[in-house]
Every structure is written in C-alpha cells, then in structure tokens.
Amino acid sequence: MRRKPIQFSRSRPYHKNDNAHIEEKNWTHVRQYLGYQRFDKIELVDMLNDLYTTEWRLYFNFFMPSVKLLAKHRLGAKIIKQYDSPKTPLQRILNSDQVPDEKKTQLIDLFNTLNPFVLQEQMSA
C-alpha cells in the first residue's frame, strides 16, 4: 500500500487523444523554457509563480504574437479555416471597443517601459 495515493486524471469520455489538445499551449509557453522534467519540490512553486506573474506574463502578452481562428467553413469533406493576422494580446486589446481608453493608455505606458531582451534574460536567470 502506498503512503500517498496516486490521483488519476482522465480526459473526456470517448476522446482518447484529448490530452494533446488540452496541453496545446504547454509546449509553446512552458515546455520550451522549462523542459519536460517534473517539478515536485515545494520550493520551486514560489519561484515558478513569481516567474509567471512577472516577466513571463509581460513577455507573452506584450511581445509574442499569436493567430486567432476567425471562421471555419466546410466544403464537402474539407474544412477551410480562416485565421486573423498574427497579433499580440496587447494589439487585440488596443483594437477592442470593449476596453476603456484609460486602461489602454495604462497598457501603452507599461509597454513603453518594457524591453523584450531584458525580459528574456530575466526569465532565463
């Protein structure tokens, strides 16, 4: 008998390949920087949380563009996907009408103080 019981995680019923889609962003956001090793030491939790809430968040939201799916059309058996041009999350917020102008100016001011090369160095450290 184990001292600590194993917790099983399951994907959705009848979707055996679900995990690949659930962890889709883990490769681009987590695995490229941190690798595939398991972080099971409690001391690392505070360090990783600090990384996510400071440099990591700023770097990915202000400097890393991503594409957004606009529409999907079925043409017989073929699915045609139409994507928006690559934009950073900051650019998407600035183009949005739902965000107040004062918040947009705060984000622009923050963006002007950031340097992506310095953020990358801090993330690596």
JSON list of N, CA and C in Angstrom, two decimals, residues 92-101 103-104:
[
{"chain": "A", "resi": 92, "resn": "ARG", "atom": "N", "xyz": [-4.60, 43.15, -29.69]},
{"chain": "A", "resi": 92, "resn": "ARG", "atom": "CA", "xyz": [-6.02, 42.80, -29.71]},
{"chain": "A", "resi": 92, "resn": "ARG", "atom": "C", "xyz": [-6.83, 43.65, -28.73]},
{"chain": "A", "resi": 93, "resn": "ILE", "atom": "N", "xyz": [-6.23, 43.94, -27.57]},
{"chain": "A", "resi": 93, "resn": "ILE", "atom": "CA", "xyz": [-6.92, 44.81, -26.60]},
{"chain": "A", "resi": 93, "resn": "ILE", "atom": "C", "xyz": [-7.03, 46.22, -27.14]},
{"chain": "A", "resi": 94, "resn": "LEU", "atom": "N", "xyz": [-5.96, 46.72, -27.76]},
{"chain": "A", "resi": 94, "resn": "LEU", "atom": "CA", "xyz": [-5.99, 48.09, -28.27]},
{"chain": "A", "resi": 94, "resn": "LEU", "atom": "C", "xyz": [-6.99, 48.24, -29.41]},
{"chain": "A", "resi": 95, "resn": "ASN", "atom": "N", "xyz": [-7.26, 47.17, -30.15]},
{"chain": "A", "resi": 95, "resn": "ASN", "atom": "CA", "xyz": [-8.24, 47.22, -31.24]},
{"chain": "A", "resi": 95, "resn": "ASN", "atom": "C", "xyz": [-9.66, 47.00, -30.75]},
{"chain": "A", "resi": 96, "resn": "SER", "atom": "N", "xyz": [-9.83, 46.62, -29.50]},
{"chain": "A", "resi": 96, "resn": "SER", "atom": "CA", "xyz": [-11.15, 46.31, -28.96]},
{"chain": "A", "resi": 96, "resn": "SER", "atom": "C", "xyz": [-11.89, 47.58, -28.55]},
{"chain": "A", "resi": 97, "resn": "ASP", "atom": "N", "xyz": [-13.19, 47.58, -28.78]},
{"chain": "A", "resi": 97, "resn": "ASP", "atom": "CA", "xyz": [-14.04, 48.70, -28.34]},
{"chain": "A", "resi": 97, "resn": "ASP", "atom": "C", "xyz": [-14.55, 48.50, -26.93]},
{"chain": "A", "resi": 98, "resn": "GLN", "atom": "N", "xyz": [-14.41, 47.31, -26.38]},
{"chain": "A", "resi": 98, "resn": "GLN", "atom": "CA", "xyz": [-14.95, 46.99, -25.06]},
{"chain": "A", "resi": 98, "resn": "GLN", "atom": "C", "xyz": [-14.03, 47.40, -23.91]},
{"chain": "A", "resi": 99, "resn": "VAL", "atom": "N", "xyz": [-12.80, 47.78, -24.22]},
{"chain": "A", "resi": 99, "resn": "VAL", "atom": "CA", "xyz": [-11.83, 48.16, -23.19]},
{"chain": "A", "resi": 99, "resn": "VAL", "atom": "C", "xyz": [-11.81, 49.69, -23.09]},
{"chain": "A", "resi": 100, "resn": "PRO", "atom": "N", "xyz": [-11.90, 50.23, -21.88]},
{"chain": "A", "resi": 100, "resn": "PRO", "atom": "CA", "xyz": [-11.89, 51.70, -21.74]},
{"chain": "A", "resi": 100, "resn": "PRO", "atom": "C", "xyz": [-10.54, 52.30, -22.19]},
{"chain": "A", "resi": 101, "resn": "ASP", "atom": "N", "xyz": [-10.60, 53.54, -22.64]},
{"chain": "A", "resi": 101, "resn": "ASP", "atom": "CA", "xyz": [-9.40, 54.22, -23.14]},
{"chain": "A", "resi": 101, "resn": "ASP", "atom": "C", "xyz": [-8.35, 54.42, -22.06]},
{"chain": "A", "resi": 103, "resn": "LYS", "atom": "N", "xyz": [-7.60, 52.41, -19.62]},
{"chain": "A", "resi": 103, "resn": "LYS", "atom": "CA", "xyz": [-6.88, 51.14, -19.47]},
{"chain": "A", "resi": 103, "resn": "LYS", "atom": "C", "xyz": [-5.91, 50.95, -20.63]},
{"chain": "A", "resi": 104, "resn": "LYS", "atom": "N", "xyz": [-6.33, 51.34, -21.82]},
{"chain": "A", "resi": 104, "resn": "LYS", "atom": "CA", "xyz": [-5.45, 51.22, -22.99]},
{"chain": "A", "resi": 104, "resn": "LYS", "atom": "C", "xyz": [-4.21, 52.11, -22.83]}
]
